Structures are given as structure tokens and as C-alpha cells.
Coordinates of C-alpha atoms in Angstrom, one line a residue:
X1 CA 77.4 90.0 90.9
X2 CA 81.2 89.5 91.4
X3 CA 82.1 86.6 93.6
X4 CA 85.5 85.6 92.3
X5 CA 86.9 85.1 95.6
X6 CA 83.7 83.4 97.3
X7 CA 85.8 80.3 97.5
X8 CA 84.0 78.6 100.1
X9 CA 83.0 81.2 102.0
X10 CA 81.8 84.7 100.7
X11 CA 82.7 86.6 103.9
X12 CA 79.6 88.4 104.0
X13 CA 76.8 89.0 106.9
X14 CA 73.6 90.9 105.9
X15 CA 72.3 92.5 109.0
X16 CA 68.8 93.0 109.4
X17 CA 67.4 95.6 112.5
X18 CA 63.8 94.6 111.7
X19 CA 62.9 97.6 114.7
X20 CA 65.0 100.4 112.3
X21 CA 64.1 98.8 109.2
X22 CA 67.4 98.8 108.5
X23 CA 70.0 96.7 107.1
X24 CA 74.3 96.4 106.2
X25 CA 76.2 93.9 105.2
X26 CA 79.4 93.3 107.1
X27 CA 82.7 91.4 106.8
X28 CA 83.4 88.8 109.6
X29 CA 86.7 88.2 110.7
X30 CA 88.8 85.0 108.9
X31 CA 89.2 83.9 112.2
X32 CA 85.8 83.4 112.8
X33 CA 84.9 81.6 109.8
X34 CA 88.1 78.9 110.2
X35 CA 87.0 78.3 113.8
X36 CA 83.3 77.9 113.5
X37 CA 82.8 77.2 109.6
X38 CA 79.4 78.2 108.9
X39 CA 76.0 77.2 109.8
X40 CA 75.6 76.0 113.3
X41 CA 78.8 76.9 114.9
X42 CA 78.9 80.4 113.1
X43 CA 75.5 80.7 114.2
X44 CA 76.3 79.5 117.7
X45 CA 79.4 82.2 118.2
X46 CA 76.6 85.1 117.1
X47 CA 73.9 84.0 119.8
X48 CA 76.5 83.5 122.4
X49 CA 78.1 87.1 121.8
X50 CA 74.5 88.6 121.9
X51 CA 74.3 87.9 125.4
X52 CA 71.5 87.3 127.8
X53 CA 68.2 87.7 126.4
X54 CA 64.6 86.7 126.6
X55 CA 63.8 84.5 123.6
X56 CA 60.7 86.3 122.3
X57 CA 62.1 89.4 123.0
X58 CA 63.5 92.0 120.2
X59 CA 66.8 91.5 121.5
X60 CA 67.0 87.5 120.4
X61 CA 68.7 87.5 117.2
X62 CA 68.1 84.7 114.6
X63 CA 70.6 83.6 112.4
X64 CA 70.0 81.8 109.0
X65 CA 73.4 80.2 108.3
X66 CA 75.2 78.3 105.0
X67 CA 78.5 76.4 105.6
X68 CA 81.6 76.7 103.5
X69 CA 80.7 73.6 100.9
X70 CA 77.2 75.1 100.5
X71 CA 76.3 76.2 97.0
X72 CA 79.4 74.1 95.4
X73 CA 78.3 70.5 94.1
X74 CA 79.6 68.6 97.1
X75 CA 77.6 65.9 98.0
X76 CA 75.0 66.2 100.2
X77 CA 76.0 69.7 100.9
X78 CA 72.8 71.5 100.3
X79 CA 71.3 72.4 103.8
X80 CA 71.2 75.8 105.5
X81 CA 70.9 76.4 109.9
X82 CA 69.2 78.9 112.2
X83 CA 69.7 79.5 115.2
X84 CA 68.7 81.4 118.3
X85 CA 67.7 81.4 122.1
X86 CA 65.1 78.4 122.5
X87 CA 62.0 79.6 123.7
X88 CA 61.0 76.3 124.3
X89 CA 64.4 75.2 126.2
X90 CA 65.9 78.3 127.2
X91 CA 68.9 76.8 125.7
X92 CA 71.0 77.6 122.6
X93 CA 69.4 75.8 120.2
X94 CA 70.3 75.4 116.0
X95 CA 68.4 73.4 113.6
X96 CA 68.7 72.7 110.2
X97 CA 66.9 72.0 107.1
X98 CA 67.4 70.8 103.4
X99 CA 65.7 72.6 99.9
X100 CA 67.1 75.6 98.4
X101 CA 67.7 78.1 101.2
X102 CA 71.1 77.9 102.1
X103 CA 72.0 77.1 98.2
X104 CA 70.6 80.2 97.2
X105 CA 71.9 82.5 100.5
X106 CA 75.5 81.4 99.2
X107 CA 74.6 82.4 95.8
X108 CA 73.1 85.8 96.8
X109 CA 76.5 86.3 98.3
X110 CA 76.1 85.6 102.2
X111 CA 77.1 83.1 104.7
X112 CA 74.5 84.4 106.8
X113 CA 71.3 86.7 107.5
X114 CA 71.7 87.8 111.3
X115 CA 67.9 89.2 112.0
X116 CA 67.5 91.7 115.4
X117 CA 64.6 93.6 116.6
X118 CA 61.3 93.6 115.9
X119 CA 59.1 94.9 113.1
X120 CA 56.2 97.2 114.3
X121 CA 53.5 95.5 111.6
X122 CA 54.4 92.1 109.6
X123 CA 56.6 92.2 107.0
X124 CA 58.2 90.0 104.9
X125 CA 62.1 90.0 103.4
X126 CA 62.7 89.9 100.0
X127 CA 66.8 89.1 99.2
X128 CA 67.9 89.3 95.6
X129 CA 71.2 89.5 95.0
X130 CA 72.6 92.2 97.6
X131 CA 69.1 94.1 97.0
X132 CA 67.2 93.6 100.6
X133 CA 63.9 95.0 101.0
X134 CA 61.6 94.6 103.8
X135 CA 58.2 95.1 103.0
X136 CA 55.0 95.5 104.9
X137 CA 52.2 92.8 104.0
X138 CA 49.9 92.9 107.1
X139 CA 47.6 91.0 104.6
X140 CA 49.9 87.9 104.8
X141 CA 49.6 87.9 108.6
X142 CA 46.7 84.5 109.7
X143 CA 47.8 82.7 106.4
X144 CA 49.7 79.3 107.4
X145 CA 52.1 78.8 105.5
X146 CA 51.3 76.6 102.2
X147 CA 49.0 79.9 101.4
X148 CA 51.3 82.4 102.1
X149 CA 53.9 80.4 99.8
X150 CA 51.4 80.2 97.4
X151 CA 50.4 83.7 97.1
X152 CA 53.9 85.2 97.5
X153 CA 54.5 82.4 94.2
X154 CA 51.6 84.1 92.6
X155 CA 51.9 87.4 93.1
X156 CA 55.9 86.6 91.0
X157 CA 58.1 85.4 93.9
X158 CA 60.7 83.7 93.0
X159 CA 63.3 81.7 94.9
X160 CA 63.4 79.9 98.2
X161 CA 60.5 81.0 100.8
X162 CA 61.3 80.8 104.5
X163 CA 57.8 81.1 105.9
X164 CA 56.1 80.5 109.4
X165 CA 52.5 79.3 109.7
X166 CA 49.6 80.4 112.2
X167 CA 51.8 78.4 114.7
X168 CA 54.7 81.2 114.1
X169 CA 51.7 83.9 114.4
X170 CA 51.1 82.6 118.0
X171 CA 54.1 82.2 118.9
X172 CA 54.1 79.0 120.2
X173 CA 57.1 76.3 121.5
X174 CA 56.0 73.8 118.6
X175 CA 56.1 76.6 115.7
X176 CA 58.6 75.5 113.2
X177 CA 59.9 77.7 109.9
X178 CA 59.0 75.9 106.6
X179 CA 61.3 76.0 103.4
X180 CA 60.0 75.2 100.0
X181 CA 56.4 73.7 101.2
X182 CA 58.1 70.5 103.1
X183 CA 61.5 71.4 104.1
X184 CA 61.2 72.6 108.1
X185 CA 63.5 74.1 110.2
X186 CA 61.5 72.1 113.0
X187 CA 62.2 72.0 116.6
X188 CA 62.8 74.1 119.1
X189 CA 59.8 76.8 118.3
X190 CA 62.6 79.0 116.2
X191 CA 59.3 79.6 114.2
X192 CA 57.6 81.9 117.1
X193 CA 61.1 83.2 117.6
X194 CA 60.3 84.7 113.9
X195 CA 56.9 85.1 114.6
X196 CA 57.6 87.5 117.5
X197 CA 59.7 89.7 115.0
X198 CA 56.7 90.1 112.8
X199 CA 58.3 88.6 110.0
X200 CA 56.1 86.3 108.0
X201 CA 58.4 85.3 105.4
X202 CA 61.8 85.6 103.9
X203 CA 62.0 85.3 100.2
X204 CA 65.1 84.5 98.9
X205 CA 66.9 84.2 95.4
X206 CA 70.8 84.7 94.6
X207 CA 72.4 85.0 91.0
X208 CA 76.0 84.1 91.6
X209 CA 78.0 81.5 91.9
X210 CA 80.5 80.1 94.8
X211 CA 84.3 79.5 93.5
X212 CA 86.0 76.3 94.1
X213 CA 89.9 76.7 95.0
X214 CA 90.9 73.8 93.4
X215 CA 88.6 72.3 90.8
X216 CA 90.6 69.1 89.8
X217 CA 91.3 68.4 93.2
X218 CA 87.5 68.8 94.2
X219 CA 86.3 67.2 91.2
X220 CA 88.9 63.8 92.9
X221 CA 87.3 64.3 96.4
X222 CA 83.7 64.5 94.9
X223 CA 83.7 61.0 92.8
X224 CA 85.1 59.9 96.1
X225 CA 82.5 60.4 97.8
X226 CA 80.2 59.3 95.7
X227 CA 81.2 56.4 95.3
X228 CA 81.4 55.8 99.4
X229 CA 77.5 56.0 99.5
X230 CA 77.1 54.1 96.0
X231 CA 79.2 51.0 98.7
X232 CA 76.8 51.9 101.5
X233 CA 74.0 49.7 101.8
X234 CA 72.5 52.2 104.4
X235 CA 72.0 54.4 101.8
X236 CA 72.1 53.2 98.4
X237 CA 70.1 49.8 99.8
X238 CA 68.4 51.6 102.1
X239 CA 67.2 55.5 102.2
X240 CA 67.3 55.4 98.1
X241 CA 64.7 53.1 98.4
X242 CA 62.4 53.5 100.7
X243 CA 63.6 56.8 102.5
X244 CA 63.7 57.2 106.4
X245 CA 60.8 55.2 106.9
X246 CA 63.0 52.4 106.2
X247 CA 63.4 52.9 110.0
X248 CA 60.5 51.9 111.3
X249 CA 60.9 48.3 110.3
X250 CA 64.2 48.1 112.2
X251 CA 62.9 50.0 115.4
X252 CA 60.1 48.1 115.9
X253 CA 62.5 44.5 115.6
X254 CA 64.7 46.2 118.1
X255 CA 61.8 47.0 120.5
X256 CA 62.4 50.7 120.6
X257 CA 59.5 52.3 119.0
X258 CA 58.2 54.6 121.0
X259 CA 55.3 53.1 121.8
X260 CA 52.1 54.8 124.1
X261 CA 53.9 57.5 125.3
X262 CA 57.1 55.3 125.7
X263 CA 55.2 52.9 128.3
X264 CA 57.3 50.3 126.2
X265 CA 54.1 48.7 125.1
X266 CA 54.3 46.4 121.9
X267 CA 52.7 47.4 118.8
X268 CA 52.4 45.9 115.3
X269 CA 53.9 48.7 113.0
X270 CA 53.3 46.7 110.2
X271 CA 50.8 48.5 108.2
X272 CA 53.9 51.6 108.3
X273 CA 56.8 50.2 107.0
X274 CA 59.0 52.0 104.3
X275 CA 57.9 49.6 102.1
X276 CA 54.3 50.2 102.3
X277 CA 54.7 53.6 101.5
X278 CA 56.7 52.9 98.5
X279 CA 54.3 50.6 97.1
X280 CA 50.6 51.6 97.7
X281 CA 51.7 55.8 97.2
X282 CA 53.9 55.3 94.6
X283 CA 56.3 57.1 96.3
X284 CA 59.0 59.3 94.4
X285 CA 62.4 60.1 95.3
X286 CA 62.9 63.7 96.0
X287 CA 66.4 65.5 97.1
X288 CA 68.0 68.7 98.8
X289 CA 70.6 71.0 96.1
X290 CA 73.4 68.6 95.5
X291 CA 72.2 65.3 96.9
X292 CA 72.7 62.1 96.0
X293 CA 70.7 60.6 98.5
X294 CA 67.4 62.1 98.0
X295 CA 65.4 60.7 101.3
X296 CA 62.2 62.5 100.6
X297 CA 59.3 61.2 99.7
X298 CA 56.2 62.3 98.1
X299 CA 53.3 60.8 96.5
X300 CA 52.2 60.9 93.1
X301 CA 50.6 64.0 93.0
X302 CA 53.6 66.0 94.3
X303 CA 52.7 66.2 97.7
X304 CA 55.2 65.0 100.8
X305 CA 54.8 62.0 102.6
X306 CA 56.0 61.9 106.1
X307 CA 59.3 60.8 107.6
X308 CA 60.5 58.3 110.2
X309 CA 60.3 60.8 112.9
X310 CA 56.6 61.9 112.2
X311 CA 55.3 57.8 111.5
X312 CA 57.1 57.4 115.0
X313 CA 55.4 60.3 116.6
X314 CA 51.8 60.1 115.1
X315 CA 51.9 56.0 114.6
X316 CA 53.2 53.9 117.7
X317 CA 53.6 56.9 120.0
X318 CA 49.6 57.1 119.7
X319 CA 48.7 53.8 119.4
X320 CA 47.7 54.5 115.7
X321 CA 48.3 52.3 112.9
X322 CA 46.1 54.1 110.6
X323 CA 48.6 56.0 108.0
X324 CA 46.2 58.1 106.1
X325 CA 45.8 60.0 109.7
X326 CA 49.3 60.2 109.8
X327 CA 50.2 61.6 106.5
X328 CA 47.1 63.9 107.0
X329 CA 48.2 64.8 110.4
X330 CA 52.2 65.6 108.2
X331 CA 50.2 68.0 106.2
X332 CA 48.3 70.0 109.0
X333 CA 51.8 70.6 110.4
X334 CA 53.6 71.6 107.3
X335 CA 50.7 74.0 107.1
X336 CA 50.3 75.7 110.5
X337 CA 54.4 75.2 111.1
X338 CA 54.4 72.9 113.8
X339 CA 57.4 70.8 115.0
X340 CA 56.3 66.9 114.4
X341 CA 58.1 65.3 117.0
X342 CA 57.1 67.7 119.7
X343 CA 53.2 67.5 118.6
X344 CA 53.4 63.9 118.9
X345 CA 54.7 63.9 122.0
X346 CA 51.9 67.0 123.0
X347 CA 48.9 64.7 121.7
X348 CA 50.0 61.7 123.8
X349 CA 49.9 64.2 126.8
X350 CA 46.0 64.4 126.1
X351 CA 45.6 60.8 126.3
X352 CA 44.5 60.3 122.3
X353 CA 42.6 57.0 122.2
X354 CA 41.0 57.5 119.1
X355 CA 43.1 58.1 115.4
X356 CA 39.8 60.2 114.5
X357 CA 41.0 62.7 117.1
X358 CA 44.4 63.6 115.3
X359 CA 43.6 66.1 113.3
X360 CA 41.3 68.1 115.6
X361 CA 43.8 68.3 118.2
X362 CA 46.3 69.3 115.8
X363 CA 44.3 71.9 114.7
X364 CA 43.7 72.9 118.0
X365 CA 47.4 73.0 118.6
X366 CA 48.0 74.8 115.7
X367 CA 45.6 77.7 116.8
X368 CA 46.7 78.2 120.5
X369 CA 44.0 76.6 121.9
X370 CA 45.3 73.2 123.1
X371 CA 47.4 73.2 126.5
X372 CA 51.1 72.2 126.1
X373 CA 51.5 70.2 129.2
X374 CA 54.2 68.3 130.5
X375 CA 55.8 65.4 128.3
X376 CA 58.6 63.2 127.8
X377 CA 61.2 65.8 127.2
X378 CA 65.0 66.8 128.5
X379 CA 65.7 70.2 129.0
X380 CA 62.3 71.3 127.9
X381 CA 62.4 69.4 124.5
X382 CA 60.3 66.5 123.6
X383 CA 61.9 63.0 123.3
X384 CA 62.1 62.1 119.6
X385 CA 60.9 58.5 117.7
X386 CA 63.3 56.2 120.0
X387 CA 62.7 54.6 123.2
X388 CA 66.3 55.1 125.2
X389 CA 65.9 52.2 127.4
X390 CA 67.3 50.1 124.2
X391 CA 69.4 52.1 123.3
X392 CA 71.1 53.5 126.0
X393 CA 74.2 55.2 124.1
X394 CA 71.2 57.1 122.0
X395 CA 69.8 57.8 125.8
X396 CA 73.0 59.3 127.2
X397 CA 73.2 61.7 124.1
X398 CA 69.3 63.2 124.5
X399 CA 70.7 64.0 128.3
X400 CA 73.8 65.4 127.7
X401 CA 72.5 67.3 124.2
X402 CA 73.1 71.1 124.3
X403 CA 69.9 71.8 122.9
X404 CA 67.5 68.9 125.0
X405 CA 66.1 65.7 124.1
X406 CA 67.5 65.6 120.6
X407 CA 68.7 62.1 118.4
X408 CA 70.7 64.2 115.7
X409 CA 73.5 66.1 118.4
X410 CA 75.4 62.7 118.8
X411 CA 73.5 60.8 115.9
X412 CA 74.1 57.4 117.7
X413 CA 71.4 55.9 115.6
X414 CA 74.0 55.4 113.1
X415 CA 76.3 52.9 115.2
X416 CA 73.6 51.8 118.0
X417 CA 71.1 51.1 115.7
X418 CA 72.0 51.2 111.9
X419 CA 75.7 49.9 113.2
X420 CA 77.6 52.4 111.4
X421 CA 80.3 53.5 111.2
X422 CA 81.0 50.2 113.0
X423 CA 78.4 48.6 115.0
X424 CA 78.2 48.8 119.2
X425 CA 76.2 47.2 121.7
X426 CA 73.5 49.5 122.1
X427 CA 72.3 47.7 125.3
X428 CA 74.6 49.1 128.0
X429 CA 75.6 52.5 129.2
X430 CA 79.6 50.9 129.5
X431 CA 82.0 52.8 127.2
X432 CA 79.4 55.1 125.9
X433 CA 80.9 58.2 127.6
X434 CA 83.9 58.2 124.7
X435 CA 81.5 57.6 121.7
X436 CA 78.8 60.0 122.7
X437 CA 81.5 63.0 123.0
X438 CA 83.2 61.8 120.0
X439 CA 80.1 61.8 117.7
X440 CA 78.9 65.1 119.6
X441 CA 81.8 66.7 118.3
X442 CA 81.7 65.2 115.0
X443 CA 78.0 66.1 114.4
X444 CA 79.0 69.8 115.4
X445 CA 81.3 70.1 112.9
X446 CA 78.9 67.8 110.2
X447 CA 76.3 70.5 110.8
X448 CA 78.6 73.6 110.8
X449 CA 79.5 72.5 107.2
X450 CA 76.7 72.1 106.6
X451 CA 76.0 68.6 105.4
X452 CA 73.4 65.9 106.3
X453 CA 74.4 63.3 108.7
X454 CA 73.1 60.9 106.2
X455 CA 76.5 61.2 104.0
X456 CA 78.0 59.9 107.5
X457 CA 76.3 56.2 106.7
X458 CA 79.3 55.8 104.3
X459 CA 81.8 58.7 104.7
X460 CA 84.1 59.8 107.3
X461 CA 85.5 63.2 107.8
X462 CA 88.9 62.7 106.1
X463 CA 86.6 62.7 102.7
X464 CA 85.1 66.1 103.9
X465 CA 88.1 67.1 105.2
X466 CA 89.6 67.1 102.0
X467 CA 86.8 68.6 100.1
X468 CA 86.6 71.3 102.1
X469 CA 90.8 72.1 101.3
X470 CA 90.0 71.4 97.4
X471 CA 86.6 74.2 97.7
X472 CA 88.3 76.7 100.4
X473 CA 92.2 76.6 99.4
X474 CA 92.4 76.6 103.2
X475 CA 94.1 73.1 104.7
X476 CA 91.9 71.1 106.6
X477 CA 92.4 67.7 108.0
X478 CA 89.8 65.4 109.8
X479 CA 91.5 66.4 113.2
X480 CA 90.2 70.0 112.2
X481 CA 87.4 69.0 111.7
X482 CA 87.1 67.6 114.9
X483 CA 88.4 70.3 116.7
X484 CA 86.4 73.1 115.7
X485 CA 83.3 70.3 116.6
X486 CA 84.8 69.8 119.9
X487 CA 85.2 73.9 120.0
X488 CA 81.6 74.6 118.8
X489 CA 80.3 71.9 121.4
X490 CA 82.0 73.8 124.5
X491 CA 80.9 77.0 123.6
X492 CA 77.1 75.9 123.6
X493 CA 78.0 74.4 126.9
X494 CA 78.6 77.7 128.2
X495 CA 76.1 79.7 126.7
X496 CA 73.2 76.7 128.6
X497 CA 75.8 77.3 132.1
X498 CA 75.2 81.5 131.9
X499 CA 71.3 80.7 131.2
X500 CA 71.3 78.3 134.7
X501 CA 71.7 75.2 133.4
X502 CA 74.1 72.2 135.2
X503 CA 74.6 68.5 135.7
X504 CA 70.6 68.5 137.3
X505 CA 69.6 68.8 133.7
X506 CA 71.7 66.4 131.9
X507 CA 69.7 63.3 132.3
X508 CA 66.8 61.7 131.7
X509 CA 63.0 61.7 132.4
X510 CA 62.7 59.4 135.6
X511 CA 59.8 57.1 134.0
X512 CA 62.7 55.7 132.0
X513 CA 64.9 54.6 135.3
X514 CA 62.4 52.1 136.2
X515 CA 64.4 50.1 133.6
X516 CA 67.5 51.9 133.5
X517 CA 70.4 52.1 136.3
X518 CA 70.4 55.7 137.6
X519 CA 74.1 54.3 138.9
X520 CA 75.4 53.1 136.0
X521 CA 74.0 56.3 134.3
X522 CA 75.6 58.6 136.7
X523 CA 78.9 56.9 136.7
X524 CA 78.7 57.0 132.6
X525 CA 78.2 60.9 133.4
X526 CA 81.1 61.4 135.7
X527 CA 83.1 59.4 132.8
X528 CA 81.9 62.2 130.2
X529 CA 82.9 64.9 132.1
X530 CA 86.5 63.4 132.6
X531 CA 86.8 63.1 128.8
X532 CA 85.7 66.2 128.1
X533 CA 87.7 68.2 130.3
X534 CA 85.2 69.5 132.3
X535 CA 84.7 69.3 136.6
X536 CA 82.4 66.9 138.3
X537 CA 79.4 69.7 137.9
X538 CA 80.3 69.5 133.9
X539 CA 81.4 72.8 133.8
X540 CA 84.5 73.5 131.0
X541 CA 87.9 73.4 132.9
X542 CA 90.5 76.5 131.6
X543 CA 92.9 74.1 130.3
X544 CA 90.2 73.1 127.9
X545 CA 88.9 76.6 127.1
X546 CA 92.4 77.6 126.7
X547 CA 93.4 74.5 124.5
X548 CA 90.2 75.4 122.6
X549 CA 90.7 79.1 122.1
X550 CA 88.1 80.1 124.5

């Protein structure tokens, strides 16, 4: 296929009317795609413009997004996003996910596949190229989704699979969409948002190849790069080695493991270290299209070990310091398509005393049949693998995230925690107004790209900045960069005001103010606001909507 002036982005939309069976490709304006990028703010501007819907309705569209560097060789530059309306939060909501997908929807020749309606019987989507078919495979439908991936591999399937599990099927709040057997677009149950289209998979393969503007000038900015994360000991000391679980180790010395349900009980999280997993599973390295990092792990025999966020969930979070139930209770979830975090957070909700009881209850889960009852959550979403009361910056971030309890909108593990890019006091709420909205916008721009926080351990966004000039031929400078984050960040803002929400819901759960200062909280709040530009009920002032063309 001809993609000769694909330079960053291949300014293409396939459309997909799942109720008509129908589908076009369209041309979205340049405007757009400077001011939103790709992935999650491209995505965000489409959900926004759809309007009020109901989540699981046929009118909640779901958008599988690449960014501009996607499908190039820029570091670390091989994720894809979807988004949609939260059926779990009622909120926008975008999440992201490494493996092939968004490599391979640039090469087909998109920057996104916008899916509307819903199919009368399930089908799945098979993109080669331009060439979309939709096809009807009711025999698919109660396969989870390692089957379903197998079969489709089977029957001569080639490509990336986007597939949902029995979770999907059931549409429930913790379904999650799984890429390439370990890869998950996780939270926010955008896997019963496919489920309720009656699409069980979307297989995906793309022969052409994205033009860089400026080759010599990219080829500059790439060894840059690299060698930035080659000088971080984060990474090249740290997630080389041992991957995210290289985490635990440090959360548990900083006391914010969260630990029974965070009741901020100790726990000896010795037996779960990185370390351990590197040693007795021989753990191998494995990356995402264009990654130097390569943070996942997987055992000898090929199959994926769990991450920081799922050790967190299934280990301390349940009193468990068995990690054989916690790898098997990884698997269950990559099978049925469930969300890690959240069913952590779920089983501690049914008071799990026993690590024999895991995989029952995630079974259970998996099939519909276990109750999702209140947990530690803001706006609706469960709290993930760090206790705030420790790390109060990273607490002010899950209240004031767009898309609810969520450690990756602000990432403020990185200076809080791992004390990069410079390291902060992470025991006070004082001056954590400023860095929150800063990182908040910088995140929204990181994932818009879209490329994985981790490059952010050792790179700033002049580097990408200038990358994205070399790939694009469009000038960008890290002020850009910043804007369009700060741009993407409001808009969401919106979008959660026209679905009801206000300052009520930016906070946290009250079990956590037994600790915390709800004054000191409240007055870091009001200090937010300020900075952002918006009133004392957070809503976006018109100087700033103006300043931000919107």
C-alpha cells in the first residue's frame, strides 16, 4: 500500500457501524491531529463529540488509537489506546497497552478504528491492509480469551488479536481487552464496552510502513534517547533487571504496600520481591515493538509472569505471600479478561482469609457470579498497589484523576517514590497542587504520543519533542507538548462535568482521613484549581478554555 506521506500520522479513521455492518475510512482534519496527537487525546476529542450516552449502549463508541511516533523505531513508542465511556466510572476513561496493536494499526494505514453500534450476533474484525471484514463467528462467543486467540491462530490468523474473554461476554466493570495473550488494555471494564457490541475479537495485520520526515535528524534524536535510559539507573539498573516487580521491594521499605485492604497493616513481602522472580522462574526479558526497556516478564516456558500492580493486588492486598497463587491467579485473569487491580481490590471486599480461595473467587468473578461490592475506589475505580497515606502527592492525583483512582494520570510514583525526575517529599500534601497538574498534563501528552511512562525515568519531553519534529516534519517543542497535555486534560474535565461529576468527587475514600488532614487536603484542592484556571467548584474558567482553544 502507498503510505509515502504517512509521516507520522497517516490521516486515516476506519469507521466501523457494527449495527449496519458497515464501514469508511475518513480523513480527520490537521487540526485535530496537531492538537490532540493520537491515542488518548485523539480518542478523548471523539468520545467527547459523541455526546451523552449510556456506556453499554450502541451509541458508546470505542476508539483504538496509535500516536504519531507509533510504528517508527522511536524508543519505547510501541503502545496503542482505547477509549470510551466508563461503564464502571461513568467517566471518560482511555487506557493503554503495549504488543503489536498499535504497531501494526499504523502500518495498516490508520491512526484509529472508531467502532459504533452494535452487531446483532458476535462477530469478529478482521483488518488487513485497508481490506475490513466483519465476520460472524457465534462459535467464538463463551471462549475466554487464550482459546479464542488460539483458535483464530489456528484456523491462519495472522497479526495482532484484540480479544475479550468470558468477562467481556458478561459485560462486566472488571472485563479488560487482551492483546497478544498478555498485553491488556485493563481497567475501566472497556472490555464489556466491546462485549456489549458483540464483537469478540479484532484481528489485525498492516503491510506498510510509516515515513520519517527527517531521517538523519531522527536517527540524532533516537541514539539520544537511548542513551538517556542506558544513564538511568531506574531502568537500565532497575526494570531491565528485574521488571516492575522491582517495586515491591521499595514499597514495602516505604510502608505503602497496600496491605489488608489498605488497613496499613505490616506484611513481610519478602518471598515477592523482583528478585525472586528472576531467580527461582528464570525469568526472561520480554518488550513491546520498539522498546528498549522490555519490563515483561515470563517464565521459561513462555508464559507471563505477573507485574507490580497484580503482586500488589493479589500479595499484600490479601494477606497472601504465596506467589504461585498469585501468578496462577495472573493467568485466570489474562484468560477470562479481567482487570487485576480492580479484582484485587473485589476479593478483599469478600474478606479472603485463605490463599486457597483465590482462584475460585476469581473464577467466580470471571463468570458473573460473584457480587462487586463496594471497595476502595475514587470515582467508581478501584485504588491501585499504593497506600496514599505515604504518599500523599500520589493520593492527591487518584482524587483529582479524570478517569478515578488511577496511579498512571499524574505518574507521581516516578518523583514520590522512584525520585524521578528529581526527588520530592512524598510525606506532605504542601506544594503538591503544581506538581500533580504538571505531571497530569505531561502524562496526557506522554500517552497521546503514545509512549510508555517508563522512557520518562530518564527522558524529558524536549527529547520527544524533538523526535516527534524529526518523524512529523511538523515543529514541536516541549512547551507543545505540554500544551496540548494541558488541552487534552481540560477537555476530559468537561466531558466528567456534563456526566455530573464536581469537586464532591475529587477526593479520597474517607478510611484514608483517619491519617490524612481532610484540611490540608482541601486547601491543596483549592490550590489546584487556582493553578489550573478553574473556579472554586473546579470547573474550567473561559479564559482557560479560550487560551486552550476550547
Amino acid at each position: 500500500m502507498n503510505m509515502k506521506d504517512c509521516y507520522g500520522w497517516c490521516k486515516k479513521l476506519l469507521e466501523v457501524d457494527l449495527s449496519a455492518g458497515s464501514t469508511r475510512i475518513t480523513t480527520p482534519p490537521t487540526t485535530l491531529l496537531h492538537g490532540y496527537l493520537g491515542g488518548r487525546g485523539l480518542g478523548a476529542r471523539l468520545v467527547y463529540d459523541n455526546g451523552v450516552v449510556d456506556p453499554l449502549s450502541p451509541e458508546n463508541i470505542l476508539v483504538f488509537a496509535a500516536g504519531p511516533l507509533t510504528g517508527t523505531p522511536a524508543p519505547a513508542s510501541g503502545r496503542a489506546s482505547v477509549s470510551t465511556k466508563s461503564p464502571a466510572t461513568g467517566t471518560i476513561f482511555d487506557a493503554n497497552a503495549g504488543g503489536k496493536f498499535g504497531y501494526l494499526l499504523k502500518r495498516a494505514g490508520f491512526d484509529a478504528i472508531v467502532l459504533r453500534g452494535r452487531a446483532e450476533k458476535p462477530v469478529i474484525i478482521n483488518i488487513k491492509d485497508e481490506n475490513v471484514d466483519i465476520i460472524l463467528r457465534e462459535d467464538l462467543w463463551g471462549l475466554n480469551a487464550g482459546d479464542t486467540q488460539h483458535r483464530l491462530k489456528k484456523e491462519g490468523y495472522t497479526g495482532s488479536i484484540a480479544v475479550i474473554g468470558r468477562a467481556g461476554e458478561r459485560l462486566l466493570n472488571v472485563a479488560s481487552i487482551l492483546l497478544d495473550g498478555s498485553h491488556a488494555f485493563a481497567r475501566g471494564g472497556v472490555g464489556a464496552v466491546m462485549g456489549s457490541k458483540n464483537l469478540k475479537a479484532i484481528v489485525l495485520s498492516g503491510s506498510g510502513k510509516v515515513q520519517i520526515y527527517d531521517r538523519d535528524e531522527f536517527e540524532r534524536q533516537r541514539r539520544t534517547i537511548n542513551r538517556m535510559l542506558v544513564a538511568s539507573p531506574a531502568i537500565d539498573r532497575g526494570l531491565k533487571i528485574f521488571g516492575t516487580p522491582m517495586l515491591i521491594k521499595i514499597a514495602e521499605w516505604m510502608q505503602i504496600l497496600p496491605v489488608d485492604n489498605f488497613r496499613g497493616k505490616k506484611f513481610d513481602a519478602g518471598s515477592l520481591y523482583g528478585s525472586k522472580l528472576k531467580d527461582e522462574y528464570t525469568a526472561k526479558r520480554r518488550g513491546c515493538s520498539s522498546c528498549p526497556i522490555a519490563c515483561k516478564r515470563e517464565d521459561k516456558g513462555g508464559h507471563a509472569l505477573p507485574e507490580y500492580e497484580t503482586i500488589a493486588m493479589f500479595g499484600p492486598n490479601l494477606l497472601n505471600s504465596d506467589i504461585e497463587r498469585i501468578i496462577e491467579a495472573n493467568r485466570i485473569c489474562n484468560e477470562y479478561g479481567i482487570d487485576t487491580i480492580s479484582a484485587g481490590s473485589v476479593l478483599a471486599t469478600h474478606g479472603v482469609t485463605d490463599p486457597k480461595e483465590i482462584s475460585g473467587l476469581l473464577e467466580d468473578l470471571g463468570e458473573g457470579k460473584l457480587k462487586l461490592r463496594g471497595s476502595v475506589s475514587v470515582k467508581g475505580l478501584e485504588l491501585p498497589g499504593y497506600d496514599p497515606r505515604r504518599v500523599m502527592g500520589l493520593g492527591f492525583s487518584y482524587a483529582t484523576s479524570n478517569r478515578g483512582g488511577c496511579h498512571t494520570r499524574a505518574y507521581m510514583v516516578a518523583p514520590e517514590i522512584l525520585k524521578k525526575p528529581k526527588a520530592i517529599n512524598p510525606l506532605t500534601f504542601a506544594g503538591k497542587a503544581g506538581y500533580v497538574k504538571v505531571f497530569q498534563d505531561r502524562f496526557a501528552a506522554v500517552d497521546s504520543l503514545v509512549v510508555c511512562k517508563f522512557a520518562f525515568f530518564g527522558v524529558s519531553e524536549e527529547e520527544y519533542a524533538n523526535i516527534l519534529t524529526a518523524v512529523t516534519g511538523v515543529s514541536f517543542t516541549s512547551e507543545d507538548l505540554m500544551k496540548v497535555g494541558e488541552r487534552i486534560w481540560n477537555l476530559e474535565r468537561l466531558y466528567n462535568i456534563r456526566e455530573g461529576f464536581g469537586r464532591e468527587d475529587d477526593t479520597l475514600p474517607d478510611l484514608f482521613f483517619d491519617t490524612l488532614s481532610r484540611e490540608a487536603f482541601e486547601k491543596t484542592l483549592d490550590e489546584y484549581y487556582a493553578i489550573r484556571g478553574w473556579d472554586e467548584n473546579g470547573v474550567p474558567g473561559e479564559n482557560k478554555l479560550n487560551e486552550l482553544g476550547l
